[in-house]
mmCIF file of C-alpha atoms in Angstrom:
data_model
loop_
_atom_site.group_PDB
_atom_site.id
_atom_site.type_symbol
_atom_site.label_atom_id
_atom_site.label_comp_id
_atom_site.label_asym_id
_atom_site.label_seq_id
_atom_site.Cartn_x
_atom_site.Cartn_y
_atom_site.Cartn_z
ATOM 1 C CA UNK L 1 127.082 161.531 145.100
ATOM 2 C CA UNK L 2 124.496 159.848 147.333
ATOM 3 C CA UNK L 3 127.128 159.486 150.039
ATOM 4 C CA UNK L 4 127.623 161.767 153.022
ATOM 5 C CA UNK L 5 128.780 165.232 151.974
ATOM 6 C CA UNK L 6 130.352 167.710 154.354
ATOM 7 C CA UNK L 7 128.160 170.798 154.836
ATOM 8 C CA UNK L 8 125.572 169.538 152.365
ATOM 9 C CA UNK L 9 122.740 171.394 154.083
ATOM 10 C CA UNK L 10 124.511 174.731 154.047
ATOM 11 C CA UNK L 11 125.679 174.181 150.453
ATOM 12 C CA UNK L 12 122.079 173.537 149.371
ATOM 13 C CA UNK L 13 120.940 176.593 151.270
ATOM 14 C CA UNK L 14 123.559 178.850 149.706
ATOM 15 C CA UNK L 15 122.849 177.476 146.218
ATOM 16 C CA UNK L 16 119.083 177.907 146.631
ATOM 17 C CA UNK L 17 119.380 181.488 147.830
ATOM 18 C CA UNK L 18 121.670 182.346 144.911
ATOM 19 C CA UNK L 19 119.171 180.945 142.431
ATOM 20 C CA UNK L 20 116.155 182.546 144.130
ATOM 21 C CA UNK L 21 117.953 185.864 143.763
ATOM 22 C CA UNK L 22 119.104 185.267 140.193
ATOM 23 C CA UNK L 23 116.087 183.702 138.472
ATOM 24 C CA UNK L 24 113.337 184.028 141.082
ATOM 25 C CA UNK L 25 111.847 181.661 143.637
ATOM 26 C CA UNK L 26 109.102 180.275 141.386
ATOM 27 C CA UNK L 27 111.510 179.470 138.551
ATOM 28 C CA UNK L 28 114.052 177.679 140.737
ATOM 29 C CA UNK L 29 113.836 173.862 140.696
ATOM 30 C CA UNK L 30 115.315 171.411 143.177
ATOM 31 C CA UNK L 31 117.328 169.960 140.280
ATOM 32 C CA UNK L 32 118.876 173.368 139.643
ATOM 33 C CA UNK L 33 119.629 173.850 143.337
ATOM 34 C CA UNK L 34 121.336 170.455 143.483
ATOM 35 C CA UNK L 35 123.354 171.158 140.359
ATOM 36 C CA UNK L 36 124.496 174.543 141.676
ATOM 37 C CA UNK L 37 125.470 172.921 144.978
ATOM 38 C CA UNK L 38 127.371 170.143 143.188
ATOM 39 C CA UNK L 39 125.148 167.544 144.865
ATOM 40 C CA UNK L 40 122.145 165.421 143.862
ATOM 41 C CA UNK L 41 118.406 166.055 144.169
ATOM 42 C CA UNK L 42 118.189 162.821 146.144
ATOM 43 C CA UNK L 43 120.562 164.256 148.713
ATOM 44 C CA UNK L 44 118.553 167.511 148.766
ATOM 45 C CA UNK L 45 115.455 165.643 149.880
ATOM 46 C CA UNK L 46 117.349 164.164 152.816
ATOM 47 C CA UNK L 47 117.587 167.682 154.221
ATOM 48 C CA UNK L 48 114.505 169.521 152.921
ATOM 49 C CA UNK L 49 110.943 168.435 152.102
ATOM 50 C CA UNK L 50 110.811 170.971 149.254
ATOM 51 C CA UNK L 51 112.459 174.189 148.090
ATOM 52 C CA UNK L 52 110.285 176.287 150.393
ATOM 53 C CA UNK L 53 111.734 174.528 153.420
ATOM 54 C CA UNK L 54 115.157 175.941 152.555
ATOM 55 C CA UNK L 55 113.715 179.246 153.774
ATOM 56 C CA UNK L 56 111.694 178.000 156.730
ATOM 57 C CA UNK L 57 113.247 174.867 158.217
ATOM 58 C CA UNK L 58 115.180 176.887 160.795
ATOM 59 C CA UNK L 59 112.046 178.228 162.439
ATOM 60 C CA UNK L 60 111.283 175.152 164.566
ATOM 61 C CA UNK L 61 114.742 175.405 166.062
ATOM 62 C CA UNK L 62 114.254 179.085 166.810
ATOM 63 C CA UNK L 63 110.861 178.437 168.378
ATOM 64 C CA UNK L 64 112.253 175.682 170.593
ATOM 65 C CA UNK L 65 115.201 177.878 171.557
ATOM 66 C CA UNK L 66 112.964 180.781 172.579
ATOM 67 C CA UNK L 67 110.450 178.574 174.408
ATOM 68 C CA UNK L 68 113.337 176.970 176.336
ATOM 69 C CA UNK L 69 114.661 180.386 177.283
ATOM 70 C CA UNK L 70 111.225 181.292 178.646
ATOM 71 C CA UNK L 71 111.042 178.051 180.621
ATOM 72 C CA UNK L 72 114.533 178.583 182.061
ATOM 73 C CA UNK L 73 114.111 182.224 183.067
ATOM 74 C CA UNK L 74 114.451 182.585 186.857
ATOM 75 C CA UNK L 75 111.293 181.968 188.859
ATOM 76 C CA UNK L 76 109.625 185.188 189.892
ATOM 77 C CA UNK L 77 110.711 187.357 186.973
ATOM 78 C CA UNK L 78 107.885 189.249 185.288
ATOM 79 C CA UNK L 79 106.225 188.085 182.070
ATOM 80 C CA UNK L 80 108.050 190.784 180.123
ATOM 81 C CA UNK L 81 111.408 189.891 181.664
ATOM 82 C CA UNK L 82 110.830 186.282 180.611
ATOM 83 C CA UNK L 83 110.042 187.520 177.094
ATOM 84 C CA UNK L 84 113.243 189.574 177.227
ATOM 85 C CA UNK L 85 115.170 186.374 178.018
ATOM 86 C CA UNK L 86 113.619 184.656 174.997
ATOM 87 C CA UNK L 87 114.500 187.624 172.758
ATOM 88 C CA UNK L 88 118.077 187.605 174.070
ATOM 89 C CA UNK L 89 118.344 183.928 173.103
ATOM 90 C CA UNK L 90 117.067 184.843 169.622
ATOM 91 C CA UNK L 91 119.945 187.337 169.580
ATOM 92 C CA UNK L 92 122.407 184.456 170.056
ATOM 93 C CA UNK L 93 120.581 182.454 167.381
ATOM 94 C CA UNK L 94 120.796 185.198 164.746
ATOM 95 C CA UNK L 95 124.539 185.631 164.868
ATOM 96 C CA UNK L 96 126.497 187.473 162.202
ATOM 97 C CA UNK L 97 127.093 184.233 160.285
ATOM 98 C CA UNK L 98 123.372 184.110 159.535
ATOM 99 C CA UNK L 99 123.057 187.688 158.427
ATOM 100 C CA UNK L 100 123.888 187.366 154.724
ATOM 101 C CA UNK L 101 121.445 184.463 154.449
ATOM 102 C CA UNK L 102 118.786 186.389 156.394
ATOM 103 C CA UNK L 103 119.123 189.402 154.090
ATOM 104 C CA UNK L 104 118.767 187.338 150.923
ATOM 105 C CA UNK L 105 115.926 185.379 152.489
ATOM 106 C CA UNK L 106 114.028 188.577 153.382
ATOM 107 C CA UNK L 107 114.354 189.838 149.817
ATOM 108 C CA UNK L 108 113.050 186.545 148.398
ATOM 109 C CA UNK L 109 110.125 186.406 150.823
ATOM 110 C CA UNK L 110 109.150 190.034 150.236
ATOM 111 C CA UNK L 111 108.780 189.306 146.514
ATOM 112 C CA UNK L 112 106.413 186.342 146.879
ATOM 113 C CA UNK L 113 102.902 186.468 148.383
ATOM 114 C CA UNK L 114 102.805 182.796 149.363
ATOM 115 C CA UNK L 115 106.126 183.097 151.164
ATOM 116 C CA UNK L 116 104.996 186.241 152.979
ATOM 117 C CA UNK L 117 101.901 184.381 154.157
ATOM 118 C CA UNK L 118 104.041 181.453 155.254
ATOM 119 C CA UNK L 119 106.268 183.826 157.223
ATOM 120 C CA UNK L 120 103.230 185.369 158.935
ATOM 121 C CA UNK L 121 101.979 181.881 159.855
ATOM 122 C CA UNK L 122 105.388 181.077 161.359
ATOM 123 C CA UNK L 123 105.292 184.276 163.412
ATOM 124 C CA UNK L 124 101.756 183.502 164.621
ATOM 125 C CA UNK L 125 102.872 179.977 165.567
ATOM 126 C CA UNK L 126 105.856 181.388 167.444
ATOM 127 C CA UNK L 127 103.557 183.781 169.319
ATOM 128 C CA UNK L 128 101.281 180.898 170.358
ATOM 129 C CA UNK L 129 104.320 178.908 171.550
ATOM 130 C CA UNK L 130 105.617 181.817 173.634
ATOM 131 C CA UNK L 131 102.172 182.403 175.183
ATOM 132 C CA UNK L 132 101.993 178.712 176.081
ATOM 133 C CA UNK L 133 105.447 178.842 177.663
ATOM 134 C CA UNK L 134 104.344 181.867 179.705
ATOM 135 C CA UNK L 135 101.198 180.080 180.887
ATOM 136 C CA UNK L 136 103.391 177.187 182.045
ATOM 137 C CA UNK L 137 105.203 179.750 184.194
ATOM 138 C CA UNK L 138 101.862 180.666 185.780
ATOM 139 C CA UNK L 139 101.122 183.810 183.751
ATOM 140 C CA UNK L 140 97.356 183.998 183.189
ATOM 141 C CA UNK L 141 95.364 185.171 180.185
ATOM 142 C CA UNK L 142 95.113 187.620 178.538
ATOM 143 C CA UNK L 143 98.534 188.601 179.922
ATOM 144 C CA UNK L 144 100.376 185.612 178.457
ATOM 145 C CA UNK L 145 99.032 186.295 174.955
ATOM 146 C CA UNK L 146 99.580 190.047 175.243
ATOM 147 C CA UNK L 147 103.182 189.647 176.406
ATOM 148 C CA UNK L 148 103.883 187.040 173.711
ATOM 149 C CA UNK L 149 102.385 189.221 170.965
ATOM 150 C CA UNK L 150 104.325 192.224 172.214
ATOM 151 C CA UNK L 151 107.472 190.085 172.145
ATOM 152 C CA UNK L 152 106.760 189.068 168.563
ATOM 153 C CA UNK L 153 106.201 192.728 167.664
ATOM 154 C CA UNK L 154 109.651 193.549 169.037
ATOM 155 C CA UNK L 155 111.141 190.474 167.342
ATOM 156 C CA UNK L 156 109.768 191.456 163.927
ATOM 157 C CA UNK L 157 110.622 195.135 164.039
ATOM 158 C CA UNK L 158 114.151 194.312 165.214
ATOM 159 C CA UNK L 159 114.525 191.682 162.502
ATOM 160 C CA UNK L 160 113.525 194.113 159.764
ATOM 161 C CA UNK L 161 116.116 196.531 161.132
ATOM 162 C CA UNK L 162 118.813 193.828 161.354
ATOM 163 C CA UNK L 163 118.453 192.791 157.695
ATOM 164 C CA UNK L 164 118.312 196.344 156.360
ATOM 165 C CA UNK L 165 121.286 197.245 154.196
ATOM 166 C CA UNK L 166 122.680 200.062 156.306
ATOM 167 C CA UNK L 167 122.505 198.269 159.643
ATOM 168 C CA UNK L 168 125.779 197.118 161.221
ATOM 169 C CA UNK L 169 124.772 196.222 164.797
ATOM 170 C CA UNK L 170 124.012 192.631 165.766
ATOM 171 C CA UNK L 171 120.489 191.317 166.236
ATOM 172 C CA UNK L 172 120.999 190.924 169.981
ATOM 173 C CA UNK L 173 121.808 194.624 170.379
ATOM 174 C CA UNK L 174 118.934 195.720 168.160
ATOM 175 C CA UNK L 175 116.299 193.515 169.761
ATOM 176 C CA UNK L 176 117.300 194.643 173.251
ATOM 177 C CA UNK L 177 117.022 198.273 172.202
ATOM 178 C CA UNK L 178 113.670 197.626 170.487
ATOM 179 C CA UNK L 179 112.245 196.072 173.632
ATOM 180 C CA UNK L 180 113.433 199.036 175.678
ATOM 181 C CA UNK L 181 111.771 201.404 173.184
ATOM 182 C CA UNK L 182 108.505 199.487 173.328
ATOM 183 C CA UNK L 183 108.585 199.670 177.126
ATOM 184 C CA UNK L 184 109.165 203.406 176.908
ATOM 185 C CA UNK L 185 106.380 203.864 174.345
ATOM 186 C CA UNK L 186 103.980 201.872 176.533
ATOM 187 C CA UNK L 187 104.772 204.081 179.521
ATOM 188 C CA UNK L 188 103.757 207.280 177.717
ATOM 189 C CA UNK X 1 65.508 189.686 140.978
ATOM 190 C CA UNK X 2 68.220 191.825 139.403
ATOM 191 C CA UNK X 3 66.567 194.919 140.780
ATOM 192 C CA UNK X 4 67.600 196.815 143.896
ATOM 193 C CA UNK X 5 66.959 194.751 147.022
ATOM 194 C CA UNK X 6 66.792 196.237 150.489
ATOM 195 C CA UNK X 7 69.604 194.947 152.718
ATOM 196 C CA UNK X 8 70.920 192.664 149.982
ATOM 197 C CA UNK X 9 74.493 192.843 151.308
ATOM 198 C CA UNK X 10 73.543 191.857 154.839
ATOM 199 C CA UNK X 11 71.208 189.138 153.552
ATOM 200 C CA UNK X 12 74.047 187.650 151.499
ATOM 201 C CA UNK X 13 76.352 187.864 154.472
ATOM 202 C CA UNK X 14 73.903 186.129 156.809
ATOM 203 C CA UNK X 15 73.147 183.431 154.230
ATOM 204 C CA UNK X 16 76.842 182.799 153.555
ATOM 205 C CA UNK X 17 77.721 182.507 157.238
ATOM 206 C CA UNK X 18 74.861 180.060 157.773
ATOM 207 C CA UNK X 19 76.065 177.873 154.929
ATOM 208 C CA UNK X 20 79.743 178.096 155.955
ATOM 209 C CA UNK X 21 78.668 176.828 159.370
ATOM 210 C CA UNK X 22 76.335 174.149 158.049
ATOM 211 C CA UNK X 23 78.223 172.574 155.145
ATOM 212 C CA UNK X 24 81.673 174.172 155.411
ATOM 213 C CA UNK X 25 83.349 177.058 153.628
ATOM 214 C CA UNK X 26 84.859 174.996 150.808
ATOM 215 C CA UNK X 27 81.551 173.321 149.927
ATOM 216 C CA UNK X 28 79.546 176.545 149.839
ATOM 217 C CA UNK X 29 78.909 177.986 146.370
ATOM 218 C CA UNK X 30 77.830 181.500 145.444
ATOM 219 C CA UNK X 31 74.718 179.938 143.865
ATOM 220 C CA UNK X 32 73.814 178.343 147.191
ATOM 221 C CA UNK X 33 74.425 181.605 149.058
ATOM 222 C CA UNK X 34 72.177 183.468 146.628
ATOM 223 C CA UNK X 35 69.441 180.847 146.907
ATOM 224 C CA UNK X 36 69.537 180.917 150.700
ATOM 225 C CA UNK X 37 69.355 184.725 150.612
ATOM 226 C CA UNK X 38 66.440 184.661 148.173
ATOM 227 C CA UNK X 39 68.483 186.700 145.677
ATOM 228 C CA UNK X 40 70.462 186.011 142.505
ATOM 229 C CA UNK X 41 74.138 185.201 141.985
ATOM 230 C CA UNK X 42 74.292 188.211 139.658
ATOM 231 C CA UNK X 43 73.238 190.447 142.524
ATOM 232 C CA UNK X 44 75.809 188.740 144.802
ATOM 233 C CA UNK X 45 78.624 189.805 142.503
ATOM 234 C CA UNK X 46 77.495 193.426 142.744
ATOM 235 C CA UNK X 47 78.497 193.334 146.401
ATOM 236 C CA UNK X 48 81.307 190.771 146.630
ATOM 237 C CA UNK X 49 84.093 189.664 144.275
ATOM 238 C CA UNK X 50 83.834 186.097 145.586
ATOM 239 C CA UNK X 51 82.638 184.154 148.621
ATOM 240 C CA UNK X 52 85.825 184.897 150.538
ATOM 241 C CA UNK X 53 85.076 188.625 150.393
ATOM 242 C CA UNK X 54 81.952 188.015 152.473
ATOM 243 C CA UNK X 55 84.375 187.465 155.348
ATOM 244 C CA UNK X 56 86.917 190.181 154.542
ATOM 245 C CA UNK X 57 85.277 193.085 152.738
ATOM 246 C CA UNK X 58 84.763 194.980 156.000
ATOM 247 C CA UNK X 59 88.466 195.237 156.719
ATOM 248 C CA UNK X 60 89.177 198.209 154.446
ATOM 249 C CA UNK X 61 86.525 200.188 156.288
ATOM 250 C CA UNK X 62 88.039 199.253 159.641
ATOM 251 C CA UNK X 63 91.530 200.187 158.458
ATOM 252 C CA UNK X 64 90.354 203.574 157.190
ATOM 253 C CA UNK X 65 88.428 204.186 160.404
ATOM 254 C CA UNK X 66 91.447 203.437 162.589
ATOM 255 C CA UNK X 67 93.866 205.418 160.403
ATOM 256 C CA UNK X 68 91.490 208.397 160.542
ATOM 257 C CA UNK X 69 91.318 208.151 164.326
ATOM 258 C CA UNK X 70 95.119 208.267 164.442
ATOM 259 C CA UNK X 71 95.198 211.284 162.161
ATOM 260 C CA UNK X 72 92.579 213.099 164.219
ATOM 261 C CA UNK X 73 94.075 212.432 167.645
ATOM 262 C CA UNK X 74 95.048 215.719 169.320
ATOM 263 C CA UNK X 75 98.470 217.073 168.403
ATOM 264 C CA UNK X 76 101.036 216.347 171.063
ATOM 265 C CA UNK X 77 99.571 213.117 172.405
ATOM 266 C CA UNK X 78 102.040 210.244 172.616
ATOM 267 C CA UNK X 79 102.286 207.477 170.003
ATOM 268 C CA UNK X 80 100.569 205.046 172.347
ATOM 269 C CA UNK X 81 97.776 207.504 173.139
ATOM 270 C CA UNK X 82 97.196 207.921 169.404
ATOM 271 C CA UNK X 83 97.056 204.115 169.099
ATOM 272 C CA UNK X 84 94.590 204.091 172.000
ATOM 273 C CA UNK X 85 92.375 206.503 170.038
ATOM 274 C CA UNK X 86 92.464 204.164 167.035
ATOM 275 C CA UNK X 87 91.572 201.173 169.223
ATOM 276 C CA UNK X 88 88.693 203.116 170.786
ATOM 277 C CA UNK X 89 87.347 203.793 167.294
ATOM 278 C CA UNK X 90 87.588 200.064 166.567
ATOM 279 C CA UNK X 91 85.470 199.642 169.690
ATOM 280 C CA UNK X 92 82.730 201.747 168.080
ATOM 281 C CA UNK X 93 83.118 199.778 164.842
ATOM 282 C CA UNK X 94 82.663 196.380 166.496
ATOM 283 C CA UNK X 95 79.338 197.121 168.136
ATOM 284 C CA UNK X 96 77.066 194.413 169.519
ATOM 285 C CA UNK X 97 75.202 194.142 166.206
ATOM 286 C CA UNK X 98 78.385 192.738 164.661
ATOM 287 C CA UNK X 99 79.091 190.245 167.388
ATOM 288 C CA UNK X 100 77.060 187.254 166.160
ATOM 289 C CA UNK X 101 78.607 187.656 162.704
ATOM 290 C CA UNK X 102 82.084 188.045 164.183
ATOM 291 C CA UNK X 103 81.697 184.848 166.229
ATOM 292 C CA UNK X 104 80.554 182.785 163.259
ATOM 293 C CA UNK X 105 83.262 184.352 161.113
ATOM 294 C CA UNK X 106 85.980 183.468 163.633
ATOM 295 C CA UNK X 107 84.813 179.838 163.710
ATOM 296 C CA UNK X 108 84.843 179.612 159.908
ATOM 297 C CA UNK X 109 88.291 181.206 159.627
ATOM 298 C CA UNK X 110 89.794 179.017 162.359
ATOM 299 C CA UNK X 111 88.779 175.913 160.395
ATOM 300 C CA UNK X 112 90.453 176.912 157.096
ATOM 301 C CA UNK X 113 94.181 177.434 156.571
ATOM 302 C CA UNK X 114 93.789 179.765 153.586
ATOM 303 C CA UNK X 115 91.373 181.969 155.511
ATOM 304 C CA UNK X 116 93.682 182.077 158.530
ATOM 305 C CA UNK X 117 96.514 183.201 156.244
ATOM 306 C CA UNK X 118 94.250 185.829 154.700
ATOM 307 C CA UNK X 119 93.340 187.094 158.159
ATOM 308 C CA UNK X 120 97.026 187.340 159.103
ATOM 309 C CA UNK X 121 97.713 189.287 155.905
ATOM 310 C CA UNK X 122 94.889 191.693 156.769
ATOM 311 C CA UNK X 123 96.340 192.205 160.255
ATOM 312 C CA UNK X 124 99.816 192.837 158.813
ATOM 313 C CA UNK X 125 98.328 195.339 156.354
ATOM 314 C CA UNK X 126 96.495 197.080 159.181
ATOM 315 C CA UNK X 127 99.732 197.300 161.163
ATOM 316 C CA UNK X 128 101.536 198.881 158.213
ATOM 317 C CA UNK X 129 98.695 201.405 157.805
ATOM 318 C CA UNK X 130 98.793 202.374 161.486
ATOM 319 C CA UNK X 131 102.584 202.766 161.405
ATOM 320 C CA UNK X 132 102.246 205.008 158.351
ATOM 321 C CA UNK X 133 99.596 207.124 160.089
ATOM 322 C CA UNK X 134 101.925 207.482 163.092
ATOM 323 C CA UNK X 135 104.815 208.568 160.861
ATOM 324 C CA UNK X 136 102.532 211.232 159.378
ATOM 325 C CA UNK X 137 102.100 212.496 162.942
ATOM 326 C CA UNK X 138 105.870 212.824 163.193
ATOM 327 C CA UNK X 139 106.615 209.610 165.089
ATOM 328 C CA UNK X 140 109.943 208.216 163.873
ATOM 329 C CA UNK X 141 111.078 204.648 163.293
ATOM 330 C CA UNK X 142 111.284 202.143 164.855
ATOM 331 C CA UNK X 143 108.799 203.709 167.287
ATOM 332 C CA UNK X 144 105.991 204.004 164.734
ATOM 333 C CA UNK X 145 106.258 200.319 163.775
ATOM 334 C CA UNK X 146 106.655 199.187 167.381
ATOM 335 C CA UNK X 147 103.629 201.167 168.567
ATOM 336 C CA UNK X 148 101.547 199.974 165.592
ATOM 337 C CA UNK X 149 102.517 196.321 166.148
ATOM 338 C CA UNK X 150 101.764 196.647 169.856
ATOM 339 C CA UNK X 151 98.390 198.129 168.952
ATOM 340 C CA UNK X 152 97.672 195.192 166.654
ATOM 341 C CA UNK X 153 98.687 192.802 169.425
ATOM 342 C CA UNK X 154 96.124 194.443 171.714
ATOM 343 C CA UNK X 155 93.542 194.501 168.915
ATOM 344 C CA UNK X 156 93.924 190.758 168.241
ATOM 345 C CA UNK X 157 93.966 189.567 171.823
ATOM 346 C CA UNK X 158 90.905 191.714 172.600
ATOM 347 C CA UNK X 159 89.128 190.436 169.510
ATOM 348 C CA UNK X 160 89.681 186.797 170.471
ATOM 349 C CA UNK X 161 88.259 187.608 173.899
ATOM 350 C CA UNK X 162 85.274 189.469 172.417
ATOM 351 C CA UNK X 163 84.187 186.555 170.199
ATOM 352 C CA UNK X 164 84.672 183.907 172.893
ATOM 353 C CA UNK X 165 81.402 182.265 173.939
ATOM 354 C CA UNK X 166 81.421 183.298 177.580
ATOM 355 C CA UNK X 167 82.275 186.979 176.999
ATOM 356 C CA UNK X 168 79.488 189.544 177.529
ATOM 357 C CA UNK X 169 81.398 192.845 177.580
ATOM 358 C CA UNK X 170 81.619 195.006 174.473
ATOM 359 C CA UNK X 171 84.754 195.193 172.318
ATOM 360 C CA UNK X 172 85.397 198.790 173.363
ATOM 361 C CA UNK X 173 85.573 197.832 177.031
ATOM 362 C CA UNK X 174 87.754 194.785 176.368
ATOM 363 C CA UNK X 175 90.220 196.542 174.070
ATOM 364 C CA UNK X 176 90.659 199.394 176.540
ATOM 365 C CA UNK X 177 91.372 196.931 179.324
ATOM 366 C CA UNK X 178 93.765 194.944 177.109
ATOM 367 C CA UNK X 179 95.760 198.057 176.298
ATOM 368 C CA UNK X 180 95.950 198.939 179.995
ATOM 369 C CA UNK X 181 97.190 195.404 180.743
ATOM 370 C CA UNK X 182 99.847 195.612 178.039
ATOM 371 C CA UNK X 183 101.025 198.929 179.459
ATOM 372 C CA UNK X 184 101.227 197.355 182.897
ATOM 373 C CA UNK X 185 103.083 194.293 181.567
ATOM 374 C CA UNK X 186 105.557 196.522 179.747
ATOM 375 C CA UNK X 187 106.257 198.450 182.934
ATOM 376 C CA UNK X 188 107.328 195.342 184.874
#
């Protein structure tokens, strides 16, 4: 079982989320995740440092994706338009294939203080990365930090909406609407 | 020494901040704080649950103050104007007497992961409280959450500016300017 397995990472992820939901995050062991996935613990550790990383190891990719979008936005667009480009890229990232995972993940995180804190740290790190990307575009302070924080505010509110049970629209649609609402709120 | 002591709370706070700066937060004991303050550990625990609360026990007061300001804002003002009223009240709260403490506190928190997480939790809690106060004013979702998160973004960026070494202006002036800048950013 130590050999290459097709889709091992996604099988571990699905197995872990099932167990987090069934018996709770704290009670779930890597051994149990591996058994549920039909793989070995040794293979698990090739993909994840620990069980917590099943929930968080996508965030570096998201951060890089959004920072790249900021860097690639056309020269001369405003700070908020550059943030809008980064949020649109997040909309591509959170496609409908990720939604079931994102819903389960949100439920697990909401039930555990340490995981909520970890999520807040990730959001703060993302905000710092976006502010840095804006400064590289020549946006000064405090504007870069304000625009980045406002972008994170939109990101978070839209995400909570996207994972809510009744919501059918895609993240890209929701985040675009949320940004438009924030702009409207700020103008009044 | 178990008797009532004038200014005991502020003496403990000053002593704790000194020690956090001198020997580090982790190394500082309640016994050492009490000794530095010229008071007893027993008296310390009348004011603070533990040494961490020296840094955070003001946040409930701030949250209540800002939520009250939202509730008392004139009927009919926009969500963002109500947020502006809450931020102005925070400007009264963070007067110049608090600045030296706030600077030391920021340095201590920046150096400790657990304290940074705690600070993020407090900010998230404040955001939830402001969104709730906006909903009580009749602001719907997602506008209430978006306006509250935007307000927290302004609050945080202004706070970082206020405690920076070179800054001389008061928090009230800085937070008002930060909100104006966010409004301008959002309009472009």
